[in-house]
Structures are given as C-alpha cells and as structure tokens.
mmCIF file of C-alpha atoms in Angstrom:
data_model
loop_
_atom_site.group_PDB
_atom_site.id
_atom_site.type_symbol
_atom_site.label_atom_id
_atom_site.label_comp_id
_atom_site.label_asym_id
_atom_site.label_seq_id
_atom_site.Cartn_x
_atom_site.Cartn_y
_atom_site.Cartn_z
ATOM 1 C CA MET X 1113 -11.117 -7.284 43.692
ATOM 2 C CA ALA X 1114 -14.323 -8.882 42.438
ATOM 3 C CA GLY X 1115 -15.799 -8.734 45.950
ATOM 4 C CA PHE X 1116 -14.893 -5.066 46.315
ATOM 5 C CA PHE X 1117 -16.516 -4.065 43.034
ATOM 6 C CA SER X 1118 -19.586 -6.205 43.691
ATOM 7 C CA ARG X 1119 -20.064 -4.544 47.092
ATOM 8 C CA ALA X 1120 -19.541 -1.113 45.533
ATOM 9 C CA GLY X 1121 -22.102 -1.907 42.870
ATOM 10 C CA ARG X 1122 -24.682 -3.009 45.459
ATOM 11 C CA GLY X 1123 -24.009 0.117 47.474
ATOM 12 C CA ARG X 1124 -24.726 2.364 44.497
ATOM 13 C CA THR X 1125 -27.868 0.441 43.546
ATOM 14 C CA GLU X 1126 -29.320 0.619 47.037
ATOM 15 C CA ARG X 1127 -28.767 4.379 47.394
ATOM 16 C CA SER X 1128 -32.000 6.325 47.425
ATOM 17 C CA GLY X 1129 -30.418 9.699 46.925
ATOM 18 C CA THR X 1130 -27.298 11.686 46.156
ATOM 19 C CA ALA X 1131 -25.190 14.124 48.158
ATOM 20 C CA ASP X 1132 -27.518 17.032 47.318
ATOM 21 C CA GLY X 1133 -30.564 15.059 48.428
ATOM 22 C CA SER X 1134 -32.060 14.446 44.963
ATOM 23 C CA ALA X 1135 -33.523 10.999 44.318
ATOM 24 C CA LEU X 1136 -31.540 8.538 42.184
ATOM 25 C CA ARG X 1137 -33.570 7.472 39.139
ATOM 26 C CA PRO X 1138 -31.941 4.554 37.295
ATOM 27 C CA ILE X 1139 -33.113 3.963 33.732
ATOM 28 C CA GLY X 1140 -34.892 0.648 33.870
ATOM 29 C CA ALA X 1141 -35.816 -1.690 31.020
ATOM 30 C CA SER X 1142 -39.454 -0.566 31.221
ATOM 31 C CA ASP X 1143 -38.625 3.168 31.103
ATOM 32 C CA ILE X 1144 -39.171 3.430 27.354
ATOM 33 C CA ALA X 1145 -39.280 7.226 27.177
ATOM 34 C CA ARG X 1146 -35.941 7.760 28.890
ATOM 35 C CA ARG X 1147 -34.283 4.939 26.931
ATOM 36 C CA VAL X 1148 -35.418 6.573 23.691
ATOM 37 C CA GLU X 1149 -34.093 9.907 24.993
ATOM 38 C CA LEU X 1150 -30.738 8.201 25.643
ATOM 39 C CA LEU X 1151 -30.600 6.858 22.066
ATOM 40 C CA ASP X 1152 -31.570 10.271 20.683
ATOM 41 C CA SER X 1153 -28.699 11.856 22.608
ATOM 42 C CA PHE X 1154 -26.324 9.255 21.184
ATOM 43 C CA GLU X 1155 -27.469 10.038 17.623
ATOM 44 C CA ALA X 1156 -27.395 13.808 18.155
ATOM 45 C CA ALA X 1157 -23.816 13.667 19.434
ATOM 46 C CA GLY X 1158 -22.709 12.062 16.156
ATOM 47 C CA LEU X 1159 -21.287 9.041 17.950
ATOM 48 C CA GLY X 1160 -23.152 6.711 15.635
ATOM 49 C CA TRP X 1161 -26.424 6.116 13.827
ATOM 50 C CA PHE X 1162 -29.133 3.484 13.719
ATOM 51 C CA TRP X 1163 -30.900 1.802 10.838
ATOM 52 C CA ALA X 1164 -33.638 -0.770 10.428
ATOM 53 C CA THR X 1165 -35.133 -2.742 7.547
ATOM 54 C CA ASP X 1166 -38.330 -4.705 7.034
ATOM 55 C CA SER X 1167 -38.572 -8.333 5.938
ATOM 56 C CA GLU X 1168 -38.101 -7.279 2.293
ATOM 57 C CA GLY X 1169 -34.819 -5.520 3.058
ATOM 58 C CA ARG X 1170 -36.278 -2.008 2.687
ATOM 59 C CA LEU X 1171 -35.169 0.730 5.060
ATOM 60 C CA ILE X 1172 -37.824 1.682 7.586
ATOM 61 C CA TYR X 1173 -35.510 3.847 9.700
ATOM 62 C CA LEU X 1174 -32.263 5.748 9.299
ATOM 63 C CA SER X 1175 -31.021 8.262 11.863
ATOM 64 C CA PRO X 1176 -31.894 11.805 10.727
ATOM 65 C CA ASN X 1177 -28.327 12.952 11.467
ATOM 66 C CA ALA X 1178 -27.008 10.352 9.040
ATOM 67 C CA GLU X 1179 -29.269 11.673 6.289
ATOM 68 C CA ARG X 1180 -28.229 15.267 6.970
ATOM 69 C CA GLU X 1181 -24.558 14.266 6.982
ATOM 70 C CA LEU X 1182 -25.008 12.806 3.519
ATOM 71 C CA GLY X 1183 -26.962 15.767 2.190
ATOM 72 C CA TRP X 1184 -30.197 13.815 1.834
ATOM 73 C CA GLU X 1185 -33.680 15.084 2.522
ATOM 74 C CA THR X 1186 -35.365 13.720 5.632
ATOM 75 C CA GLY X 1187 -36.901 10.375 4.775
ATOM 76 C CA GLU X 1188 -35.179 10.195 1.372
ATOM 77 C CA ALA X 1189 -33.604 6.829 2.180
ATOM 78 C CA ILE X 1190 -36.817 5.267 3.539
ATOM 79 C CA GLY X 1191 -38.170 2.540 1.287
ATOM 80 C CA LYS X 1192 -34.857 1.905 -0.478
ATOM 81 C CA SER X 1193 -33.191 -1.465 -0.084
ATOM 82 C CA LEU X 1194 -30.151 -1.391 2.178
ATOM 83 C CA GLY X 1195 -27.945 -2.590 -0.676
ATOM 84 C CA GLU X 1196 -28.892 0.451 -2.795
ATOM 85 C CA LEU X 1197 -27.135 2.773 -0.366
ATOM 86 C CA PHE X 1198 -23.749 1.189 -0.991
ATOM 87 C CA ILE X 1199 -21.433 0.484 -3.922
ATOM 88 C CA ALA X 1200 -21.127 -3.226 -4.575
ATOM 89 C CA GLU X 1201 -17.732 -4.767 -3.843
ATOM 90 C CA GLN X 1202 -15.588 -5.465 -6.907
ATOM 91 C CA ALA X 1203 -14.115 -8.931 -7.389
ATOM 92 C CA ASP X 1204 -10.580 -7.521 -7.791
ATOM 93 C CA ASP X 1205 -10.840 -5.167 -4.794
ATOM 94 C CA PRO X 1206 -8.027 -6.079 -2.356
ATOM 95 C CA ASP X 1207 -10.218 -4.844 0.532
ATOM 96 C CA ARG X 1208 -13.174 -6.991 -0.511
ATOM 97 C CA PRO X 1209 -14.511 -8.841 2.552
ATOM 98 C CA GLU X 1210 -14.724 -12.613 2.510
ATOM 99 C CA ARG X 1211 -18.511 -12.364 2.865
ATOM 100 C CA PRO X 1212 -19.876 -9.198 1.223
ATOM 101 C CA LEU X 1213 -23.010 -7.397 2.341
ATOM 102 C CA THR X 1214 -25.263 -8.951 -0.307
ATOM 103 C CA PHE X 1215 -24.281 -12.451 0.858
ATOM 104 C CA LEU X 1216 -24.897 -11.625 4.527
ATOM 105 C CA LEU X 1217 -28.314 -10.127 3.818
ATOM 106 C CA ARG X 1218 -29.380 -13.036 1.639
ATOM 107 C CA ALA X 1219 -28.263 -15.581 4.237
ATOM 108 C CA ARG X 1220 -29.737 -13.475 7.064
ATOM 109 C CA ASN X 1221 -26.450 -13.591 8.903
ATOM 110 C CA SER X 1222 -25.314 -11.123 11.525
ATOM 111 C CA ILE X 1223 -23.260 -8.175 10.241
ATOM 112 C CA SER X 1224 -20.236 -7.152 12.287
ATOM 113 C CA GLN X 1225 -17.847 -4.248 11.618
ATOM 114 C CA LEU X 1226 -18.372 -4.388 7.852
ATOM 115 C CA ASN X 1227 -16.800 -1.529 5.868
ATOM 116 C CA VAL X 1228 -19.029 -0.303 3.038
ATOM 117 C CA ARG X 1229 -18.756 2.609 0.617
ATOM 118 C CA LEU X 1230 -21.840 4.754 0.099
ATOM 119 C CA ALA X 1231 -23.162 5.327 -3.411
ATOM 120 C CA ILE X 1232 -22.651 9.093 -3.440
ATOM 121 C CA GLU X 1233 -21.374 10.997 -6.442
ATOM 122 C CA GLY X 1234 -18.517 13.451 -6.081
ATOM 123 C CA ARG X 1235 -17.021 12.185 -2.842
ATOM 124 C CA GLU X 1236 -15.923 9.014 -1.109
ATOM 125 C CA VAL X 1237 -17.770 8.166 2.107
ATOM 126 C CA TRP X 1238 -17.253 4.971 4.084
ATOM 127 C CA TRP X 1239 -19.360 3.539 6.898
ATOM 128 C CA GLU X 1240 -18.760 0.700 9.297
ATOM 129 C CA ILE X 1241 -22.062 -1.094 9.814
ATOM 130 C CA ALA X 1242 -23.304 -3.795 12.142
ATOM 131 C CA GLY X 1243 -26.685 -5.449 12.417
ATOM 132 C CA LYS X 1244 -28.649 -8.484 13.504
ATOM 133 C CA PRO X 1245 -31.614 -10.232 11.874
ATOM 134 C CA GLN X 1246 -34.830 -10.013 13.877
ATOM 135 C CA PHE X 1247 -37.555 -12.650 14.192
ATOM 136 C CA ASP X 1248 -41.054 -12.439 15.667
ATOM 137 C CA ALA X 1249 -42.732 -14.784 18.127
ATOM 138 C CA HIS X 1250 -43.531 -17.189 15.285
ATOM 139 C CA ASP X 1251 -39.889 -17.261 14.174
ATOM 140 C CA GLU X 1252 -40.719 -15.237 11.071
ATOM 141 C CA PHE X 1253 -38.016 -12.897 9.779
ATOM 142 C CA VAL X 1254 -39.046 -9.252 10.237
ATOM 143 C CA GLY X 1255 -35.877 -7.440 9.111
ATOM 144 C CA TYR X 1256 -32.586 -6.109 10.437
ATOM 145 C CA ARG X 1257 -31.802 -3.705 13.258
ATOM 146 C CA GLY X 1258 -28.361 -2.189 13.156
ATOM 147 C CA SER X 1259 -25.925 0.644 13.722
ATOM 148 C CA ALA X 1260 -23.472 2.596 11.583
ATOM 149 C CA LYS X 1261 -20.660 5.101 11.969
ATOM 150 C CA ASP X 1262 -18.615 7.194 9.538
ATOM 151 C CA ILE X 1263 -15.057 5.863 9.158
ATOM 152 C CA THR X 1264 -14.009 7.949 6.138
ATOM 153 C CA GLU X 1265 -11.296 9.921 7.953
ATOM 154 C CA ALA X 1266 -10.015 6.875 9.806
ATOM 155 C CA ARG X 1267 -9.831 4.934 6.552
ATOM 156 C CA GLU X 1268 -7.910 7.729 4.825
ATOM 157 C CA SER X 1269 -5.457 7.857 7.719
ATOM 158 C CA GLN X 1270 -5.001 4.096 7.489
ATOM 159 C CA ARG X 1271 -4.366 4.339 3.745
ATOM 160 C CA ASP X 1272 -1.779 7.072 4.309
ATOM 161 C CA ALA X 1273 -0.044 4.913 6.913
ATOM 162 C CA GLU X 1274 -0.085 1.908 4.577
ATOM 163 C CA ARG X 1275 1.318 4.035 1.771
ATOM 164 C CA LEU X 1276 4.137 5.272 3.987
ATOM 165 C CA ALA X 1277 4.886 1.656 4.881
ATOM 166 C CA GLN X 1278 5.101 0.603 1.217
ATOM 167 C CA PHE X 1279 6.726 3.599 -0.480
ATOM 168 C CA ASP X 1280 10.144 5.154 -0.142
ATOM 169 C CA PRO X 1281 9.836 8.605 1.496
ATOM 170 C CA VAL X 1282 12.802 10.049 -0.431
ATOM 171 C CA THR X 1283 12.019 9.068 -4.033
ATOM 172 C CA GLY X 1284 8.309 8.249 -3.790
ATOM 173 C CA LEU X 1285 8.992 4.891 -5.469
ATOM 174 C CA PRO X 1286 7.741 1.580 -4.053
ATOM 175 C CA ASN X 1287 10.072 0.294 -1.351
ATOM 176 C CA SER X 1288 11.580 -3.183 -1.097
ATOM 177 C CA GLN X 1289 8.583 -4.556 0.815
ATOM 178 C CA ARG X 1290 6.123 -3.558 -1.877
ATOM 179 C CA ALA X 1291 8.546 -4.454 -4.673
ATOM 180 C CA ASN X 1292 9.003 -7.989 -3.321
ATOM 181 C CA LEU X 1293 5.253 -8.401 -2.945
ATOM 182 C CA ARG X 1294 4.611 -7.267 -6.519
ATOM 183 C CA LEU X 1295 7.393 -9.476 -7.882
ATOM 184 C CA THR X 1296 6.013 -12.485 -5.992
ATOM 185 C CA GLU X 1297 2.514 -11.873 -7.357
ATOM 186 C CA MET X 1298 3.818 -11.416 -10.904
ATOM 187 C CA LEU X 1299 5.963 -14.558 -10.876
ATOM 188 C CA LYS X 1300 3.112 -16.611 -9.440
ATOM 189 C CA ALA X 1301 0.769 -15.463 -12.215
ATOM 190 C CA TYR X 1302 3.405 -15.865 -14.936
ATOM 191 C CA ARG X 1303 4.394 -19.365 -13.830
ATOM 192 C CA ASN X 1304 1.008 -20.763 -14.824
ATOM 193 C CA THR X 1305 1.062 -19.080 -18.243
ATOM 194 C CA LYS X 1306 4.779 -19.756 -18.890
ATOM 195 C CA ARG X 1307 5.629 -16.091 -19.332
ATOM 196 C CA SER X 1308 9.042 -14.571 -18.656
ATOM 197 C CA CYS X 1309 10.065 -11.691 -16.424
ATOM 198 C CA ALA X 1310 13.371 -9.840 -16.116
ATOM 199 C CA LEU X 1311 14.783 -8.214 -12.984
ATOM 200 C CA LEU X 1312 17.489 -5.535 -13.015
ATOM 201 C CA ILE X 1313 19.158 -4.587 -9.748
ATOM 202 C CA ILE X 1314 20.995 -1.286 -9.963
ATOM 203 C CA ASN X 1315 23.640 -0.162 -7.498
ATOM 204 C CA LEU X 1316 24.892 3.420 -7.374
ATOM 205 C CA ASP X 1317 28.630 3.050 -6.829
ATOM 206 C CA ARG X 1318 30.331 5.474 -4.424
ATOM 207 C CA PHE X 1319 26.993 6.896 -3.318
ATOM 208 C CA LYS X 1320 28.178 6.589 0.266
ATOM 209 C CA HIS X 1321 31.038 8.918 -0.548
ATOM 210 C CA VAL X 1322 28.553 11.578 -1.732
ATOM 211 C CA ASN X 1323 26.700 11.313 1.584
ATOM 212 C CA GLU X 1324 29.902 11.597 3.585
ATOM 213 C CA THR X 1325 31.349 14.441 1.501
ATOM 214 C CA LEU X 1326 28.318 16.617 0.764
ATOM 215 C CA GLY X 1327 25.871 15.483 3.431
ATOM 216 C CA HIS X 1328 22.681 13.437 3.519
ATOM 217 C CA ALA X 1329 20.550 16.195 1.975
ATOM 218 C CA ALA X 1330 22.761 16.039 -1.110
ATOM 219 C CA GLY X 1331 22.525 12.245 -1.082
ATOM 220 C CA ASP X 1332 18.723 12.381 -0.963
ATOM 221 C CA GLU X 1333 18.643 14.856 -3.842
ATOM 222 C CA LEU X 1334 20.895 12.582 -5.900
ATOM 223 C CA LEU X 1335 18.562 9.636 -5.226
ATOM 224 C CA LYS X 1336 15.554 11.665 -6.409
ATOM 225 C CA GLN X 1337 17.331 12.600 -9.618
ATOM 226 C CA ALA X 1338 18.461 9.012 -10.186
ATOM 227 C CA ALA X 1339 14.883 7.781 -9.701
ATOM 228 C CA ALA X 1340 13.598 10.338 -12.216
ATOM 229 C CA ARG X 1341 16.222 9.220 -14.760
ATOM 230 C CA LEU X 1342 15.245 5.584 -14.310
ATOM 231 C CA GLU X 1343 11.586 6.415 -14.909
ATOM 232 C CA ARG X 1344 12.532 8.075 -18.200
ATOM 233 C CA ILE X 1345 14.469 5.007 -19.336
ATOM 234 C CA ALA X 1346 12.296 2.134 -18.184
ATOM 235 C CA GLY X 1347 9.099 2.611 -20.158
ATOM 236 C CA GLY X 1348 5.440 2.213 -19.289
ATOM 237 C CA LYS X 1349 5.304 -1.508 -18.505
ATOM 238 C CA ALA X 1350 8.356 -1.530 -16.237
ATOM 239 C CA GLU X 1351 7.983 -1.342 -12.469
ATOM 240 C CA ILE X 1352 10.698 0.636 -10.672
ATOM 241 C CA ALA X 1353 11.413 0.470 -6.942
ATOM 242 C CA ARG X 1354 14.050 1.552 -4.479
ATOM 243 C CA ARG X 1355 15.427 -1.426 -2.620
ATOM 244 C CA GLY X 1356 17.100 0.739 -0.013
ATOM 245 C CA GLY X 1357 20.478 2.413 0.461
ATOM 246 C CA ASN X 1358 22.071 2.865 -2.956
ATOM 247 C CA ALA X 1359 20.037 0.158 -4.736
ATOM 248 C CA PHE X 1360 17.118 0.322 -7.170
ATOM 249 C CA GLN X 1361 15.375 -2.351 -9.189
ATOM 250 C CA ILE X 1362 13.435 -2.550 -12.440
ATOM 251 C CA VAL X 1363 11.022 -5.386 -13.219
ATOM 252 C CA LEU X 1364 10.265 -5.961 -16.912
ATOM 253 C CA PRO X 1365 7.343 -8.272 -17.713
ATOM 254 C CA ASP X 1366 7.506 -10.541 -20.764
ATOM 255 C CA THR X 1367 11.196 -9.816 -21.392
ATOM 256 C CA ASP X 1368 13.959 -12.413 -21.662
ATOM 257 C CA ASP X 1369 16.085 -11.368 -24.655
ATOM 258 C CA ARG X 1370 19.683 -10.847 -23.518
ATOM 259 C CA GLY X 1371 20.409 -8.337 -26.250
ATOM 260 C CA THR X 1372 17.412 -6.198 -25.288
ATOM 261 C CA LEU X 1373 18.352 -6.389 -21.613
ATOM 262 C CA GLY X 1374 21.972 -5.565 -22.413
ATOM 263 C CA ASP X 1375 20.948 -2.475 -24.353
ATOM 264 C CA LEU X 1376 18.716 -1.353 -21.494
ATOM 265 C CA ALA X 1377 21.505 -1.917 -18.967
ATOM 266 C CA GLN X 1378 23.857 0.181 -21.093
ATOM 267 C CA ARG X 1379 21.324 3.025 -21.231
ATOM 268 C CA VAL X 1380 20.853 2.825 -17.460
ATOM 269 C CA ILE X 1381 24.612 3.022 -16.924
ATOM 270 C CA GLN X 1382 25.110 5.890 -19.363
ATOM 271 C CA LEU X 1383 22.291 7.995 -17.951
ATOM 272 C CA LEU X 1384 22.913 7.351 -14.257
ATOM 273 C CA SER X 1385 26.631 8.013 -14.698
ATOM 274 C CA GLN X 1386 25.996 11.536 -15.993
ATOM 275 C CA PRO X 1387 26.874 14.319 -13.513
ATOM 276 C CA TYR X 1388 24.372 15.354 -10.849
ATOM 277 C CA SER X 1389 23.833 18.868 -9.570
ATOM 278 C CA VAL X 1390 23.140 18.565 -5.833
ATOM 279 C CA GLU X 1391 23.215 21.257 -3.170
ATOM 280 C CA GLY X 1392 25.200 23.535 -5.469
ATOM 281 C CA SER X 1393 27.789 20.824 -6.123
ATOM 282 C CA ARG X 1394 28.565 18.534 -9.035
ATOM 283 C CA ALA X 1395 28.742 14.818 -8.329
ATOM 284 C CA ILE X 1396 29.535 11.876 -10.582
ATOM 285 C CA ILE X 1397 28.919 8.310 -9.463
ATOM 286 C CA GLY X 1398 29.272 4.880 -11.032
ATOM 287 C CA THR X 1399 26.576 2.302 -11.679
ATOM 288 C CA THR X 1400 26.449 -1.491 -11.557
ATOM 289 C CA VAL X 1401 23.505 -3.412 -12.997
ATOM 290 C CA GLY X 1402 22.787 -7.090 -12.305
ATOM 291 C CA VAL X 1403 20.234 -8.865 -14.502
ATOM 292 C CA ALA X 1404 18.329 -12.105 -13.922
ATOM 293 C CA VAL X 1405 15.461 -13.616 -15.894
ATOM 294 C CA ALA X 1406 12.601 -15.836 -14.722
ATOM 295 C CA PRO X 1407 12.053 -18.709 -15.121
ATOM 296 C CA TYR X 1408 15.682 -19.402 -16.122
ATOM 297 C CA ASP X 1409 17.430 -17.862 -13.101
ATOM 298 C CA GLY X 1410 14.716 -18.488 -10.541
ATOM 299 C CA LEU X 1411 11.044 -19.323 -10.165
ATOM 300 C CA ASP X 1412 10.293 -17.193 -7.133
ATOM 301 C CA ALA X 1413 11.168 -13.677 -5.992
ATOM 302 C CA ASP X 1414 13.900 -14.700 -3.538
ATOM 303 C CA ALA X 1415 15.714 -16.817 -6.112
ATOM 304 C CA LEU X 1416 15.512 -14.137 -8.799
ATOM 305 C CA VAL X 1417 16.732 -11.365 -6.476
ATOM 306 C CA THR X 1418 19.591 -13.583 -5.278
ATOM 307 C CA ALA X 1419 20.650 -14.288 -8.882
ATOM 308 C CA ALA X 1420 20.675 -10.578 -9.786
ATOM 309 C CA GLU X 1421 22.556 -9.634 -6.611
ATOM 310 C CA LEU X 1422 25.178 -12.335 -7.231
ATOM 311 C CA ALA X 1423 25.613 -10.932 -10.729
ATOM 312 C CA VAL X 1424 26.248 -7.486 -9.233
ATOM 313 C CA GLN X 1425 28.779 -8.965 -6.817
ATOM 314 C CA ALA X 1426 30.512 -10.747 -9.687
ATOM 315 C CA ALA X 1427 30.824 -7.439 -11.550
ATOM 316 C CA ASN X 1428 32.202 -5.687 -8.489
ATOM 317 C CA GLY X 1429 34.760 -8.452 -8.121
ATOM 318 C CA GLY X 1430 35.976 -7.913 -11.670
ATOM 319 C CA GLY X 1431 38.110 -4.925 -10.793
ATOM 320 C CA ALA X 1432 37.756 -1.599 -9.037
ATOM 321 C CA ASP X 1433 38.334 0.457 -12.193
ATOM 322 C CA SER X 1434 36.311 -0.833 -15.131
ATOM 323 C CA ILE X 1435 35.036 0.879 -18.196
ATOM 324 C CA GLY X 1436 31.492 0.340 -19.471
ATOM 325 C CA SER X 1437 30.918 -3.302 -20.234
ATOM 326 C CA ILE X 1438 28.332 -6.011 -20.089
ATOM 327 C CA ARG X 1439 29.470 -9.445 -19.043
ATOM 328 C CA ALA X 1440 27.562 -12.698 -18.827
ATOM 329 C CA ILE X 1441 28.383 -13.790 -15.298
ATOM 330 C CA SER X 1442 25.550 -15.980 -14.093
ATOM 331 C CA PRO X 1443 25.239 -17.747 -10.761
ATOM 332 C CA MET X 1444 22.779 -20.110 -12.461
ATOM 333 C CA GLY X 1445 24.058 -19.959 -16.014
ATOM 334 C CA ARG X 1446 22.010 -17.228 -17.640
ATOM 335 C CA SER X 1447 21.980 -13.971 -15.678
ATOM 336 C CA CYS X 1448 24.179 -11.197 -16.977
ATOM 337 C CA VAL X 1449 25.735 -8.119 -15.472
ATOM 338 C CA ALA X 1450 26.473 -4.614 -16.611
ATOM 339 C CA ARG X 1451 29.056 -2.411 -14.946
ATOM 340 C CA SER X 1452 29.660 1.290 -15.059
ATOM 341 C CA SER X 1453 32.591 2.800 -16.884
ATOM 342 C CA ARG X 1454 33.563 5.344 -14.254
ATOM 343 C CA THR X 1455 35.051 5.451 -10.843
ATOM 344 C CA CYS X 1456 35.805 8.680 -9.090
ATOM 345 C CA ALA X 1457 38.124 9.941 -6.406
ATOM 346 C CA MET X 1458 36.042 12.771 -4.987
ATOM 347 C CA ARG X 1459 36.950 15.681 -2.819
ATOM 348 C CA SER X 1460 35.002 18.736 -1.781
ATOM 349 C CA THR X 1461 36.534 22.103 -2.684
ATOM 350 C CA ARG X 1462 34.499 25.175 -1.798
ATOM 351 C CA GLY X 1463 31.171 23.596 -2.500
ATOM 352 C CA SER X 1464 32.236 21.819 -5.691
ATOM 353 C CA LEU X 1465 33.013 18.153 -6.152
ATOM 354 C CA SER X 1466 36.025 17.320 -8.243
ATOM 355 C CA CYS X 1467 36.451 13.879 -9.828
ATOM 356 C CA THR X 1468 39.424 12.050 -11.211
ATOM 357 C CA ILE X 1469 38.111 9.490 -13.699
ATOM 358 C CA SER X 1470 40.260 6.424 -14.184
ATOM 359 C CA ARG X 1471 39.708 3.777 -16.840
ATOM 360 C CA SER X 1472 40.997 0.299 -17.364
ATOM 361 C CA SER X 1473 39.921 -2.744 -19.311
ATOM 362 C CA VAL X 1474 37.705 -5.501 -17.945
ATOM 363 C CA PRO X 1475 39.276 -8.934 -17.600
ATOM 364 C CA ARG X 1476 37.803 -11.176 -20.271
ATOM 365 C CA ARG X 1477 35.595 -13.571 -18.326
ATOM 366 C CA GLY X 1478 32.676 -15.130 -20.123
ATOM 367 C CA TRP X 1479 30.850 -13.016 -22.674
ATOM 368 C CA TYR X 1480 31.121 -9.268 -22.669
ATOM 369 C CA ALA X 1481 30.482 -6.408 -25.063
ATOM 370 C CA ALA X 1482 32.319 -3.167 -24.531
ATOM 371 C CA ALA X 1483 30.134 -0.136 -24.059
ATOM 372 C CA LYS X 1484 30.816 3.132 -25.821
ATOM 373 C CA PRO X 1485 32.457 5.477 -23.358
#
C-alpha cells in the first residue's frame, strides 16, 4: 500500500497540467502571498483564528473575525496581555487544568488544547487555544504564535451529557453514580476532621405493583411526587438522590443522634405513605428506611451503604405486615431501621386503585419505638 500511495504522490507532483489543460501551481514554501491567502481563507471560514504576542506577552495580532465574534472593535485587543483576555482559573474549579495558562506563559511552555473562558460580561464564551514560544536566531524569546477556536457550544453539549449521566431523568435528583461520588468525597473530608455523617436509604414498598397495575407512566409520576415530598422533609443541608428502582437516599452531614434520625425516619414514613394521585388513580405504598452513621457503621461509602441496606433487609425480614415502628437492627451494632405501617393489596377498578390496609405488631427484637399510626 505504501508503494502505491508513494507512486500516486509522485505522479501528481510531476504533472504539469490538469484535464482541462491548465497548469498545476502547487503552493510552495516561498510563495508567501498565496500562503497568506490560504490562512485568510481559513480565518474567514470561521474554522479557527490566530493570535501572536511579543516578548512581553502583549498581543500583536488577533484574527479580525475573532474580534468581531466577540463584539470588539478592530484592534481593541492589541496591546493587551494574553492573560487579560481570559478569566483566571479558580482553585476549587473541578475543570481547572493541571498547568494553568499563567504557569505555561511564565515557563514559556507550549500550549496544547487548553480550554479558557473569555473575560466577557453577560455571556459565557470558551476558547480552546494552542501556541508555541518563538525564539530568534540568538535564542532570544520573541513571543508566542498560536491558534484558537470557539468551543462554547461543544462545551455546553458536553455539560448536558455529563448532567444526564449523573442525574436521574425521572425525578431530576442525582443518580446513584453521583450520590456515591458525593458520599465518598464527604466521608474522606470528614474522616480527617472527625465529623459524623448519617445515611438514610429509603425503599418504596410495593412500588412494582403500581407499575404493573397502573403502568410505568403512573410509576414515574409517583416517583416524582415522592422525590418532592423528600425534599420538603430533608432540609437545606441534606443531599437527596435516587439510587434507582424504588430506592432513594438522604445524606445528612454532622448528624449522629439516634433520636433525631428516628424522628426524621418517622416523618419520611408518614409523608411517603400518604396517598398519591397518579394518572387519575389513587395509590398508597409502604416505606422502609434503613439508617447508618459514619464513622460508627462504616468509614467509606461502600461500607455505609451496605450497613443501611442490611438494616432495610432486616426490617423487611421482620414480617410482611408491620405497623409504623423504628427498630435498632444493626449489622455493625449501631445502625437502625424504620419500617412503614402500611401494606396494601391493590387492584385496579375503573381507573381507581383500591387498598386493603392490614396491620399487625412488630416482633420485639432489639430496641423499637412504635410510631403513631
């Protein structure tokens, strides 16, 4: 293949004309006028722009199309330092590059595919810039020569895609991926300062039955309403997420009091167990809440989630029909569990959902406090 292409290349180079008889005029390195014309065409097409600085870091050239795109007067950017055009990276910015622009310019390093935000009021504009330091025959630094292109739309599309990957499309809450990441970050920070953190995992009992009886649209609507109720209960410092399926979670920083957590679990149960109006029907579900506290039940996210989930499983194993209670059932000695007071046998009758509510006592295992029905 290499021989074929090399022969083809030689054949094209040696041609003195084209099919219509016109002479072939390659653009050579010494053909300055036509090379400049080529660069002008590139700029005019909006495919990218060029910039140049002097040895003091001041702009001596910026493509006119770039200035017009930004609403600047022709030559307005000339004489400004390159760093003035952009907003400095913040230390806590998750997108902050390992080597920011100021460092690269000071060290006279090459710049490659660096994303920078322009210092423009009223709108957010991002460029991707590249550049190389230039030196004269005496090895003296004479400035940078570089290129730039607008990546604002591409960046917004990337952000939208990242948001979709980290947020639940039904409720708009963070999904399990983002929730686990946030919990990991929180526990890592809290471990060094010896702060506590509580995790509540909330299961909507018999949610599957709603989906099967009334359809997935009704199930999605119920999830949205449940999420809204949780946001009303949790408070400003709490972080709520949907773990997937019928499960939610609440993370409470600086909380480890079992009485406080028990009261919150009771409120969650009481509110989530209220009837839902979905797709013209009335649905009632149950709720199970598992609680675990760091550092007592786990030092990392996996351990804490496991403790809370085991607490939920312990509650579910306590009996199919249980009436509102909180029980201290801990896989590691300290997590507690709250269980809903209602179970329903549901059936669909002409667009309505009828429920038969059964109640029975909870077997006395460990500590429990009966909830008010």
